[in-house]
PDB file of C-alpha atoms and ligand atoms in Angstrom:
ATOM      1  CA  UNK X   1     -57.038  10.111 151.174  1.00  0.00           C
ATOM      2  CA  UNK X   2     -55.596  10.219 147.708  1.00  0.00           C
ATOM      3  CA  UNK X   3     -52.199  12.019 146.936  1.00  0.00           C
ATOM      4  CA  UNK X   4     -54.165  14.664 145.264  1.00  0.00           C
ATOM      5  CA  UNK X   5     -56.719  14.798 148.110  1.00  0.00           C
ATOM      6  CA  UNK X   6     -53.785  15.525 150.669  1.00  0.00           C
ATOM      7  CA  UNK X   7     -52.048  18.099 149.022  1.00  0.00           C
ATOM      8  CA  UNK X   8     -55.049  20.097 148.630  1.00  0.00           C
ATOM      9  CA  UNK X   9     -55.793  19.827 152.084  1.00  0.00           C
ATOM     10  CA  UNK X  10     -52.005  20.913 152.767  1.00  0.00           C
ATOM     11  CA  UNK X  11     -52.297  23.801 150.638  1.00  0.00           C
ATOM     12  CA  UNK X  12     -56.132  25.151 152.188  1.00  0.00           C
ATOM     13  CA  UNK X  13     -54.757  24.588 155.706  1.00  0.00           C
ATOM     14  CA  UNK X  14     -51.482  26.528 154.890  1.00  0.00           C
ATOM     15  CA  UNK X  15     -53.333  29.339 152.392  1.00  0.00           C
ATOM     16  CA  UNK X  16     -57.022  29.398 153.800  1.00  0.00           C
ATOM     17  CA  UNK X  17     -57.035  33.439 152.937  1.00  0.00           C
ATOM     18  CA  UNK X  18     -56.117  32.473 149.239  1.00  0.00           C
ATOM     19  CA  UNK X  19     -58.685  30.855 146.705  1.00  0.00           C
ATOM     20  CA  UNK X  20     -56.730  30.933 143.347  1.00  0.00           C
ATOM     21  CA  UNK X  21     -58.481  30.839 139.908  1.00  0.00           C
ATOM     22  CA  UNK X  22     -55.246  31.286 138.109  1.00  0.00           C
ATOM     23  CA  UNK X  23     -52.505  28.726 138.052  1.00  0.00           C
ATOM     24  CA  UNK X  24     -49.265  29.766 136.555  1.00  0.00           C
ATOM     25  CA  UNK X  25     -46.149  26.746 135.757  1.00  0.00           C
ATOM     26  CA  UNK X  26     -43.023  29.189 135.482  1.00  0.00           C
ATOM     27  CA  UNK X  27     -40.197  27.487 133.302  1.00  0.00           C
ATOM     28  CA  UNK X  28     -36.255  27.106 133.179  1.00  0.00           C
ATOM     29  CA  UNK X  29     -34.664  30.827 134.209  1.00  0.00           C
ATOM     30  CA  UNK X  30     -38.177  32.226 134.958  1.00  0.00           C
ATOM     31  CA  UNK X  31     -38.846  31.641 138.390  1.00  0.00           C
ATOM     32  CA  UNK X  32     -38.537  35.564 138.901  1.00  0.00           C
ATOM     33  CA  UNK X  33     -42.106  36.329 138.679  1.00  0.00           C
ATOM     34  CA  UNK X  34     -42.806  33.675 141.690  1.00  0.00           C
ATOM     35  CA  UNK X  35     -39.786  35.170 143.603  1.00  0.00           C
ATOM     36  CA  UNK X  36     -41.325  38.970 143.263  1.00  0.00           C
ATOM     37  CA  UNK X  37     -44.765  37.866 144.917  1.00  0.00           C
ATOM     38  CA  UNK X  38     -45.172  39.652 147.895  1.00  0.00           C
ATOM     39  CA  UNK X  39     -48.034  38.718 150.033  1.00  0.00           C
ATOM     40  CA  UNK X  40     -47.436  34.408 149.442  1.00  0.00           C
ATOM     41  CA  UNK X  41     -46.868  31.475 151.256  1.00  0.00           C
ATOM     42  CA  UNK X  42     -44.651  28.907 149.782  1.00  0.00           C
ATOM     43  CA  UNK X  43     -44.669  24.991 150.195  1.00  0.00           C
ATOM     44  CA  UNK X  44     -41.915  23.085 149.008  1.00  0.00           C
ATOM     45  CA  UNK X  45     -42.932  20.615 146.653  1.00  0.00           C
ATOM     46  CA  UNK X  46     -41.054  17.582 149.010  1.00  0.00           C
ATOM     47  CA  UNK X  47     -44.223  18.643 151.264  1.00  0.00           C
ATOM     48  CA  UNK X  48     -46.953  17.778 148.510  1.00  0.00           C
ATOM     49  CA  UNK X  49     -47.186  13.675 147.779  1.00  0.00           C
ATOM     50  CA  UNK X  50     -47.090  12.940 144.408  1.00  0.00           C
ATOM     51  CA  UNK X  51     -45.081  16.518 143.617  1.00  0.00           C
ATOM     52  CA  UNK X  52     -42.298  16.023 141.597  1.00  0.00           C
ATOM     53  CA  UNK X  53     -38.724  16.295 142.324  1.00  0.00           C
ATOM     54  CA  UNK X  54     -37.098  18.965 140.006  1.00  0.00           C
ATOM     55  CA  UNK X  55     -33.230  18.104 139.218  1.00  0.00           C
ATOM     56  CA  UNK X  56     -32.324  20.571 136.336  1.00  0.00           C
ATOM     57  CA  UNK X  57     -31.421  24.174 137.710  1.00  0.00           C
ATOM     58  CA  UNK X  58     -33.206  26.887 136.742  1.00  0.00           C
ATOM     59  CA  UNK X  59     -36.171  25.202 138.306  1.00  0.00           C
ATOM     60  CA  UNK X  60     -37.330  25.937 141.945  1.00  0.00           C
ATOM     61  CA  UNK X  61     -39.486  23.442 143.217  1.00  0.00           C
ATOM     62  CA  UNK X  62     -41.920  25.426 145.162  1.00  0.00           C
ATOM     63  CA  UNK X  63     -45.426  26.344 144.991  1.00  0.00           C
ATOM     64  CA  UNK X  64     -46.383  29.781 145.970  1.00  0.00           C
ATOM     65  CA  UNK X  65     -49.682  30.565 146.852  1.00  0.00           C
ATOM     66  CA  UNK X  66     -49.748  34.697 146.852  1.00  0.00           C
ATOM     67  CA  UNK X  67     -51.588  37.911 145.427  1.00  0.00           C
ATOM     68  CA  UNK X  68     -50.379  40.079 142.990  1.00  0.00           C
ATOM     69  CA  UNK X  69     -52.450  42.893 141.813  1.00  0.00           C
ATOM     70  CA  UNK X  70     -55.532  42.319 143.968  1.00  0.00           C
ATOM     71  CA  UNK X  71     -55.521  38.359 142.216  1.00  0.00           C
ATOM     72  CA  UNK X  72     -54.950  35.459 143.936  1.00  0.00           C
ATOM     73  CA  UNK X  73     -52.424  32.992 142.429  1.00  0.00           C
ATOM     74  CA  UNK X  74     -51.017  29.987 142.627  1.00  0.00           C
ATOM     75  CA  UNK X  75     -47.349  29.812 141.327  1.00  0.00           C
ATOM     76  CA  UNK X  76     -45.895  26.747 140.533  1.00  0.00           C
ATOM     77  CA  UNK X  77     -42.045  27.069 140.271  1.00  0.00           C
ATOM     78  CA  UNK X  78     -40.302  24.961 138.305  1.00  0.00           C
ATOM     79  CA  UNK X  79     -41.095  21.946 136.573  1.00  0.00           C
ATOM     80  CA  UNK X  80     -40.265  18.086 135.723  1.00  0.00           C
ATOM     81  CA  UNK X  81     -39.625  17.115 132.352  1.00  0.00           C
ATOM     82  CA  UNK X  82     -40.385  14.049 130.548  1.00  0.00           C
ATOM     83  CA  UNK X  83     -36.331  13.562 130.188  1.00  0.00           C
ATOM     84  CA  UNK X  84     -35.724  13.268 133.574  1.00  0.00           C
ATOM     85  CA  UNK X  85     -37.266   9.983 134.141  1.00  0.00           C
ATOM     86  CA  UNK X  86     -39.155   9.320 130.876  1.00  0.00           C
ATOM     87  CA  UNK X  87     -42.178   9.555 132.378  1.00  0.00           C
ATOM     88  CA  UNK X  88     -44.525  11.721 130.360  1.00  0.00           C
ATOM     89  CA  UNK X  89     -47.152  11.897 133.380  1.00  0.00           C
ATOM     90  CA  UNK X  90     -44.772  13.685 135.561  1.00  0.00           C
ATOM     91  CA  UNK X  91     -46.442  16.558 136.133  1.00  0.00           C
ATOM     92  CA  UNK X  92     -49.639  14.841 136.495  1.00  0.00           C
ATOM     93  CA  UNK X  93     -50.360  15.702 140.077  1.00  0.00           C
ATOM     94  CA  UNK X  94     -49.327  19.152 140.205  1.00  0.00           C
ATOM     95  CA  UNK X  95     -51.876  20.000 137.285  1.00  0.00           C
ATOM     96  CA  UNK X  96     -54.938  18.168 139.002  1.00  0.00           C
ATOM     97  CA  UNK X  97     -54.007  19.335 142.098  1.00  0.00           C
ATOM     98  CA  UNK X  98     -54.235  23.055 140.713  1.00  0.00           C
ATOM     99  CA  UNK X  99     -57.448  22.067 139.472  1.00  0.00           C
ATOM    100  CA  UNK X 100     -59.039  20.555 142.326  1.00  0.00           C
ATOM    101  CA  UNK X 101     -58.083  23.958 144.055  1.00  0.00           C
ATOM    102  CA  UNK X 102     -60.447  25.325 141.875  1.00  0.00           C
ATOM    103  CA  UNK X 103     -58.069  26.939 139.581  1.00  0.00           C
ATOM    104  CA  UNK X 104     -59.945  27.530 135.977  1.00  0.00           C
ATOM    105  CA  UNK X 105     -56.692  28.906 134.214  1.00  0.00           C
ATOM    106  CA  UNK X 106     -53.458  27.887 133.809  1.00  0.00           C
ATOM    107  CA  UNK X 107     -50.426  29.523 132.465  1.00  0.00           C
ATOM    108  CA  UNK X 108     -47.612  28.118 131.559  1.00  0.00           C
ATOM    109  CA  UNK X 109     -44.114  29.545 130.877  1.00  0.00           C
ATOM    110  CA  UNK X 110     -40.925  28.204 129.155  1.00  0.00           C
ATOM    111  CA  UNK X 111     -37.974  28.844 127.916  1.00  0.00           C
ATOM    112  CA  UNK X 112     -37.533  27.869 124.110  1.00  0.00           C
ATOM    113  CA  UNK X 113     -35.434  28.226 121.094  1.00  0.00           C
ATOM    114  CA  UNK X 114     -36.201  29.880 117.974  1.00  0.00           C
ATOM    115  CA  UNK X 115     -36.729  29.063 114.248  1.00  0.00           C
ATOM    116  CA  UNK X 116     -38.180  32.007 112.896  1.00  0.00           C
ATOM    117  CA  UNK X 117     -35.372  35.112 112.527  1.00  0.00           C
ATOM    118  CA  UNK X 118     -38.310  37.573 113.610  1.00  0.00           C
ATOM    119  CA  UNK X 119     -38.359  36.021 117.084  1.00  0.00           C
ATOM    120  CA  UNK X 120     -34.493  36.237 118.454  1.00  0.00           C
ATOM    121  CA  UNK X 121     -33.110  35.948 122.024  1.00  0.00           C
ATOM    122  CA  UNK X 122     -34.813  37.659 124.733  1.00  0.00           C
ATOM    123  CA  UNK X 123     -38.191  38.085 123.379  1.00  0.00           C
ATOM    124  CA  UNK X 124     -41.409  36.227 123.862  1.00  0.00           C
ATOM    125  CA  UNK X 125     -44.052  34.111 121.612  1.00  0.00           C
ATOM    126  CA  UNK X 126     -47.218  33.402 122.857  1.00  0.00           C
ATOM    127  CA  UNK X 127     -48.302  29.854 121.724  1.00  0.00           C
ATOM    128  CA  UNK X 128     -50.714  29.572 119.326  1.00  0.00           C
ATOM    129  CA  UNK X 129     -50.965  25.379 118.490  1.00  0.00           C
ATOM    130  CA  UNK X 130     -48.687  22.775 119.288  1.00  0.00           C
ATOM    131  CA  UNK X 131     -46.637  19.792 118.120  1.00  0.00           C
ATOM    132  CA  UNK X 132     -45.899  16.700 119.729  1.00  0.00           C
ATOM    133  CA  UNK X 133     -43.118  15.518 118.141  1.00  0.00           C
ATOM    134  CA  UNK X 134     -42.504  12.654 121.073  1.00  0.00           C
ATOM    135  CA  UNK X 135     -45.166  10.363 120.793  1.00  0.00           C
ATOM    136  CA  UNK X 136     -45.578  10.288 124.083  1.00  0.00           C
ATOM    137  CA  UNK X 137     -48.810  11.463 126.276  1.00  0.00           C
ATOM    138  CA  UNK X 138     -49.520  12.131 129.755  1.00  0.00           C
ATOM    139  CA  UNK X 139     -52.377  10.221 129.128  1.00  0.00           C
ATOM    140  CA  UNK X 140     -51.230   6.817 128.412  1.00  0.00           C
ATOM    141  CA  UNK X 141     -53.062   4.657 130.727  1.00  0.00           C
ATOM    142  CA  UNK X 142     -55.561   6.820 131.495  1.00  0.00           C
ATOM    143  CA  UNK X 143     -58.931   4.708 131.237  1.00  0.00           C
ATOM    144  CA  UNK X 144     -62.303   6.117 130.056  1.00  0.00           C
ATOM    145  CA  UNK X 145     -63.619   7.831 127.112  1.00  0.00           C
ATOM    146  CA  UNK X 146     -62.634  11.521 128.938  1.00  0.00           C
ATOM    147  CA  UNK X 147     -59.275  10.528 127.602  1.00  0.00           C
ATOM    148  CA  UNK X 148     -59.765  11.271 124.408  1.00  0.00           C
ATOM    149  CA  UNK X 149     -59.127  14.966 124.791  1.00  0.00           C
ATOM    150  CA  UNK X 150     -60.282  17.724 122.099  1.00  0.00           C
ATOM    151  CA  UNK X 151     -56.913  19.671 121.603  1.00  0.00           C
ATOM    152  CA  UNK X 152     -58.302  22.131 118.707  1.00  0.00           C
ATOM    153  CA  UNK X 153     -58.024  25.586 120.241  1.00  0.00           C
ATOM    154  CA  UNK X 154     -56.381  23.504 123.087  1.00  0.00           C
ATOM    155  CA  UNK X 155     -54.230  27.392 123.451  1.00  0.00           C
ATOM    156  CA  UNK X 156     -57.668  29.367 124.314  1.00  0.00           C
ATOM    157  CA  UNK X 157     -58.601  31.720 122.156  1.00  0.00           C
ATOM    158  CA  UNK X 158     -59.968  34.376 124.563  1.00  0.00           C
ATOM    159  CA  UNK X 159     -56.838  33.839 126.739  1.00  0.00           C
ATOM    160  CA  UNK X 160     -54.508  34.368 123.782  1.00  0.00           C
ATOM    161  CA  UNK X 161     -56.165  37.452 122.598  1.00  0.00           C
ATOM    162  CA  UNK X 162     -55.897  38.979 126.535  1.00  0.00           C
ATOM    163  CA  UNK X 163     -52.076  38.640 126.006  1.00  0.00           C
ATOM    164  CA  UNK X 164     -52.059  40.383 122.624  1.00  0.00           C
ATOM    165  CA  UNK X 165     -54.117  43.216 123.733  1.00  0.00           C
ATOM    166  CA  UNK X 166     -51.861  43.528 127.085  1.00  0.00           C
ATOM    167  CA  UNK X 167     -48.394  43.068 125.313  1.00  0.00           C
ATOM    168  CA  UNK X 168     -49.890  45.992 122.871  1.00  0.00           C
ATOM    169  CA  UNK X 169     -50.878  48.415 125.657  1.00  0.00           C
ATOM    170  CA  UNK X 170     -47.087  47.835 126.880  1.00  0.00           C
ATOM    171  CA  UNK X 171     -45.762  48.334 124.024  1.00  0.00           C
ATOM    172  CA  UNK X 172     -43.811  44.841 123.937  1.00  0.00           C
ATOM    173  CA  UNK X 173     -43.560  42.802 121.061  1.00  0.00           C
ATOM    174  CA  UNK X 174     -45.006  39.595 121.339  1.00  0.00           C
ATOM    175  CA  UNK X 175     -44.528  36.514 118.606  1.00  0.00           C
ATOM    176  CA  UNK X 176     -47.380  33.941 118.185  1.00  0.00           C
ATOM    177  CA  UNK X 177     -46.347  30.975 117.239  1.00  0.00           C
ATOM    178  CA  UNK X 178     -46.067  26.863 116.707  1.00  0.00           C
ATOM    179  CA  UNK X 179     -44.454  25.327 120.014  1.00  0.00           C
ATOM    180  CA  UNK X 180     -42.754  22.097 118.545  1.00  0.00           C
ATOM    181  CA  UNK X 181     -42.220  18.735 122.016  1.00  0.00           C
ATOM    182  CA  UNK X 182     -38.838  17.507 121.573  1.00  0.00           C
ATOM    183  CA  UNK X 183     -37.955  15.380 124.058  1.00  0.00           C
ATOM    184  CA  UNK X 184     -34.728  16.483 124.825  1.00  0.00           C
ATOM    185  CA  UNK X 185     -32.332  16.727 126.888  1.00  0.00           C
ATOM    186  CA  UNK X 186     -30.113  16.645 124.389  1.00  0.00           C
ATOM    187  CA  UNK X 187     -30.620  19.556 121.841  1.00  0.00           C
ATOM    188  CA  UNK X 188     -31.612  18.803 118.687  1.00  0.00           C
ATOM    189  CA  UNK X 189     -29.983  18.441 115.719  1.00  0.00           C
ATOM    190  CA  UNK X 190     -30.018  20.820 112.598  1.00  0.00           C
ATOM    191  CA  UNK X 191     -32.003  18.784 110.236  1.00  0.00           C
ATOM    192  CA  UNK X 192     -34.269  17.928 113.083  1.00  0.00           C
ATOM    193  CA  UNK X 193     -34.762  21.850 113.310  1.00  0.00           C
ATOM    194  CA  UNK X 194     -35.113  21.894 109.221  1.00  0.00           C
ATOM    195  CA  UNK X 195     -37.542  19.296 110.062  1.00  0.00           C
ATOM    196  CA  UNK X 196     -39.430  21.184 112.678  1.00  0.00           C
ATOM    197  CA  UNK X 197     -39.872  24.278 109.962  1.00  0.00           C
ATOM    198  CA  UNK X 198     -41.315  21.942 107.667  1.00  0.00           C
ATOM    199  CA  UNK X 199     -43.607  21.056 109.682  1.00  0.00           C
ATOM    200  CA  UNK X 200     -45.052  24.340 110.770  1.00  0.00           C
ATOM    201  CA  UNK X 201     -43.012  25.418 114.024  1.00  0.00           C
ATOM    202  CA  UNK X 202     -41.620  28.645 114.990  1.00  0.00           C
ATOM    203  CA  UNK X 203     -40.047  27.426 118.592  1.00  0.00           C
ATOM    204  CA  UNK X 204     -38.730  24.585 120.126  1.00  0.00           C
ATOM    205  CA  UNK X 205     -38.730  22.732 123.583  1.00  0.00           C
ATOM    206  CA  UNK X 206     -38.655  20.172 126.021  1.00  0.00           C
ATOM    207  CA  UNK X 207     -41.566  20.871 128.057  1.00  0.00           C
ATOM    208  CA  UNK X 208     -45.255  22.039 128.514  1.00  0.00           C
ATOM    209  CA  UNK X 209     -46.905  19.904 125.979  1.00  0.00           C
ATOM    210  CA  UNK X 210     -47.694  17.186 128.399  1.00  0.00           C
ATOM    211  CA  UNK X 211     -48.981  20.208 131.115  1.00  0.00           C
ATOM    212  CA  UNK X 212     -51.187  21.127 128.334  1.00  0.00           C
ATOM    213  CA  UNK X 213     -52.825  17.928 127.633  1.00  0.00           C
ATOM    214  CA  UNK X 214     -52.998  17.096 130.994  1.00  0.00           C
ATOM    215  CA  UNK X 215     -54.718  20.677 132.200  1.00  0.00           C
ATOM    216  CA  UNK X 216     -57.298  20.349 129.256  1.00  0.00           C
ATOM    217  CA  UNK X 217     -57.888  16.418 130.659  1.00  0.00           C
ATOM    218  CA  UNK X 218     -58.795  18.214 133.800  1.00  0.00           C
ATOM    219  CA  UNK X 219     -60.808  21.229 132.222  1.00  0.00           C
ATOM    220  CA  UNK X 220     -58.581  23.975 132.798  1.00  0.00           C
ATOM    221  CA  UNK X 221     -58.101  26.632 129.607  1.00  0.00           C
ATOM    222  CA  UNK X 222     -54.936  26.900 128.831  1.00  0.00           C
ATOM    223  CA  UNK X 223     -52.895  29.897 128.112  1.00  0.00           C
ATOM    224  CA  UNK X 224     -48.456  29.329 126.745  1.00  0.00           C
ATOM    225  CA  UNK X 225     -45.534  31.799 126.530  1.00  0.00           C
ATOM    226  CA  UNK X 226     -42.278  31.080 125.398  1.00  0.00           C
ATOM    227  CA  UNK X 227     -38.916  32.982 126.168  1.00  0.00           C
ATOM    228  CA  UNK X 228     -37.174  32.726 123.080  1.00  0.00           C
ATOM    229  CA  UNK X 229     -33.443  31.907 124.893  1.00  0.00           C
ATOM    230  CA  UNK X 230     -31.582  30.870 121.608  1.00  0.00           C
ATOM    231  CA  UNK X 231     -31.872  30.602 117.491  1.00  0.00           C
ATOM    232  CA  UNK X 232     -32.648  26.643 117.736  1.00  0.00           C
ATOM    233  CA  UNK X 233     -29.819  24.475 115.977  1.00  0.00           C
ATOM    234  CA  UNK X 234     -27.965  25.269 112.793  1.00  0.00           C
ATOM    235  CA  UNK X 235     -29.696  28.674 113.380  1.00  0.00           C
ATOM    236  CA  UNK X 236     -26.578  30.879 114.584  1.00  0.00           C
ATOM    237  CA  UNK X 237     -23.318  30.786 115.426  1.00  0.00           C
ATOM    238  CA  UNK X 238     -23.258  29.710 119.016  1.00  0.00           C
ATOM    239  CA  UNK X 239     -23.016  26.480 120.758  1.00  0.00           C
ATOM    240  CA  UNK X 240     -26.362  25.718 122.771  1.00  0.00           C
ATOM    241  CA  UNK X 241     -26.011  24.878 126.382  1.00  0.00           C
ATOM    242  CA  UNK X 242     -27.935  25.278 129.176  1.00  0.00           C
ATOM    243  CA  UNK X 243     -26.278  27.938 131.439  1.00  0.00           C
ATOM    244  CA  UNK X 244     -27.070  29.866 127.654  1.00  0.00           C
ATOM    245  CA  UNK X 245     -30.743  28.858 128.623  1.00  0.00           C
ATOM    246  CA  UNK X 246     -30.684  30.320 132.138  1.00  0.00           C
ATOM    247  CA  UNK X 247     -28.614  33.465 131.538  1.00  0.00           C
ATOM    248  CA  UNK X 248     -31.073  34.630 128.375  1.00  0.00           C
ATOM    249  CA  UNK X 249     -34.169  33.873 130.387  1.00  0.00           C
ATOM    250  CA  UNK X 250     -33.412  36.172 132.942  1.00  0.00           C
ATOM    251  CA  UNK X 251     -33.524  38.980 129.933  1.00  0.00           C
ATOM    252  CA  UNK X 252     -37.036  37.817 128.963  1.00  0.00           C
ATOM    253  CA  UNK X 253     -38.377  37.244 132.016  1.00  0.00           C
ATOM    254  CA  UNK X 254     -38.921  41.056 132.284  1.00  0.00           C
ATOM    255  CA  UNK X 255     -41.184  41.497 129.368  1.00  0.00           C
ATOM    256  CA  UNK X 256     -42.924  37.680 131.331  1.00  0.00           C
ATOM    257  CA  UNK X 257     -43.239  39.622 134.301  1.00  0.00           C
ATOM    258  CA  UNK X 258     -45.141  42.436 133.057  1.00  0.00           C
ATOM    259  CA  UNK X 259     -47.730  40.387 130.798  1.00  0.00           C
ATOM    260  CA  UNK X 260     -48.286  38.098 133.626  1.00  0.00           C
ATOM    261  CA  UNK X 261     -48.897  40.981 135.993  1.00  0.00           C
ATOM    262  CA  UNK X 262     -50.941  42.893 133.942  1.00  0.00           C
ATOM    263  CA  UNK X 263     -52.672  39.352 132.869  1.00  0.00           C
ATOM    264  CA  UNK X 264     -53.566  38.899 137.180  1.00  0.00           C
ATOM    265  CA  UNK X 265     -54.567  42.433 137.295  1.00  0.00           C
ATOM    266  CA  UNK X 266     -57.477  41.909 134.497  1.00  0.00           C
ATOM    267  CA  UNK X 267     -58.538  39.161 136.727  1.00  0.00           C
ATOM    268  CA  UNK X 268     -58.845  40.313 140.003  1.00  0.00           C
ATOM    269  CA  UNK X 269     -60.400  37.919 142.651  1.00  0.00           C
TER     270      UNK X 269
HETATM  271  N1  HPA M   1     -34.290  23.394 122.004  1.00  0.00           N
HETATM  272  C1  HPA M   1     -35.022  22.756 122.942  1.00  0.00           C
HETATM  273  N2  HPA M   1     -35.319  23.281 124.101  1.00  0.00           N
HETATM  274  C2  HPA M   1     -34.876  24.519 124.373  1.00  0.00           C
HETATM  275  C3  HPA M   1     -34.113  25.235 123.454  1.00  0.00           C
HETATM  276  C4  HPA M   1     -33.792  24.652 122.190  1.00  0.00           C
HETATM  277  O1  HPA M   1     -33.121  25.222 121.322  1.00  0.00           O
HETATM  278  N3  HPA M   1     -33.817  26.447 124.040  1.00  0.00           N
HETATM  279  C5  HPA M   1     -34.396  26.425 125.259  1.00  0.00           C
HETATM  280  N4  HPA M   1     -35.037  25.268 125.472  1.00  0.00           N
END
């Protein structure tokens, strides 16, 4: 049996009642939603072969299989970045694997700064496009011609008009924007940021990109929302850390909640 093959096994013998169509990736700080799941079983990802390990706090390391609003969902909480080990492919297995559960969608979360003044500290931008600004892919070494993945509307169009509609019915402001791949871990600098503008972004981060090529490699549609934690570099005042990350998060992760919620209810099993 592949990796992939017996983690799926692992997660139908644990979760038999649940058959998930939804796949959610919850960023740095955000790990909220998976901890207010009710009905759920968790696995540790040290349980799943091929799962990563995830160093950077902020980021749980479990997947929860669970129900929230009638929808079954499969939570995976926290992530590993391509700065941990410079491996762009590191979330490789935890993507396919939510696809060979049969999972159609997946949403992914993350925390990101900001570089338009509309979108400040605790609010949320649902990504419209991206940048890779690493040059790296998931994808290197893939073989075939399936590697040559469309990314136009890569951000699904129906999905991203869902979240509008729902962050309009609950009366929360939600940004649409340009997600700009930095590799990080370092921060970037402020003419990297002036950069970035040029260029067409209105946040910035260290993740997701790669989860995004990789879950359109393996067919799922693809739905992004950032929690704006900080005004990127050279933006404001204060100094950028990562404890700054965590703590602001926490104040988005409310408005994440309820559009996620709302998002499962729409979607009921
Ligand atoms: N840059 C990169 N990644 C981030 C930032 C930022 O300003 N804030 C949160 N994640």
């Amino acid at each position: 049996m592949t990796e992939i093959q017996k983690a799926v096994q692992l997660i139908r013998d644990k979760g038999a009642n649940y058959k998930p169509i939804i796949g959610i990736i919850l960023g740095s700080g955000l790990g909220s939603f998976g901890d207010s799941i009710k009905e759920s079983i968790v696995i540790p990802y040290q349980d799943l072969d091929g799962f990563p390990e995830t160093g950077v706090e902020g980021h749980g390391g479990r997947l929860i299989l669970g129900r929230v609003n009638g929808t079954d969902v499969c939570v995976l909480q926290g992530r590993a970045h391509y700065y941990e080990n410079g491996k762009a492919n590191v979330m490789k297995v935890p993507v396919q694997t939510l696809a060979e559960l049969g999972c159609e969608i997946l949403i992914l979360t993350n925390a990101a700064g900001s570089l338009s003044v509309e979108a400040q500290p605790g609010s949320v931008m649902l990504v419209t496009d991206h940048i890779n600004f690493t040059g790296a892919s998931p994808l290197f070494g893939a073989q075939g011609n399936s590697r040559f993945v469309n990314m136009v509307d890569a951000y699904d169009t129906d999905l991203r008009a869902a979240f509008q509609e729902i962050a309009n019915q609950n009366k929360i402001k939600l940004h649409a924007g340009v997600y700009i791949w930095y590799c990080g871990p370092n921060f970037e600098t402020p003419a990297e940021i002036r950069t970035a503008k040029t260029l067409g972004a209105q946040a910035v981060g260290m993740s997701t990109v790669p989860e995004v090529i990789l879950a359109r490699y393996f067919g799922l549609r693809v739905a992004a929302l950032s929690v704006i934690t900080n005004m990127a570099a050279g933006m404001a005042n204060e100094e950028l850390s990562h404890e700054q990350t965590i703590e602001t998060a926490a104040s988005g992760a409310e408005d994440l909640k309820i559009l996620l919620t709302e998002f499962l209810k729409r979607n009921k099993s």
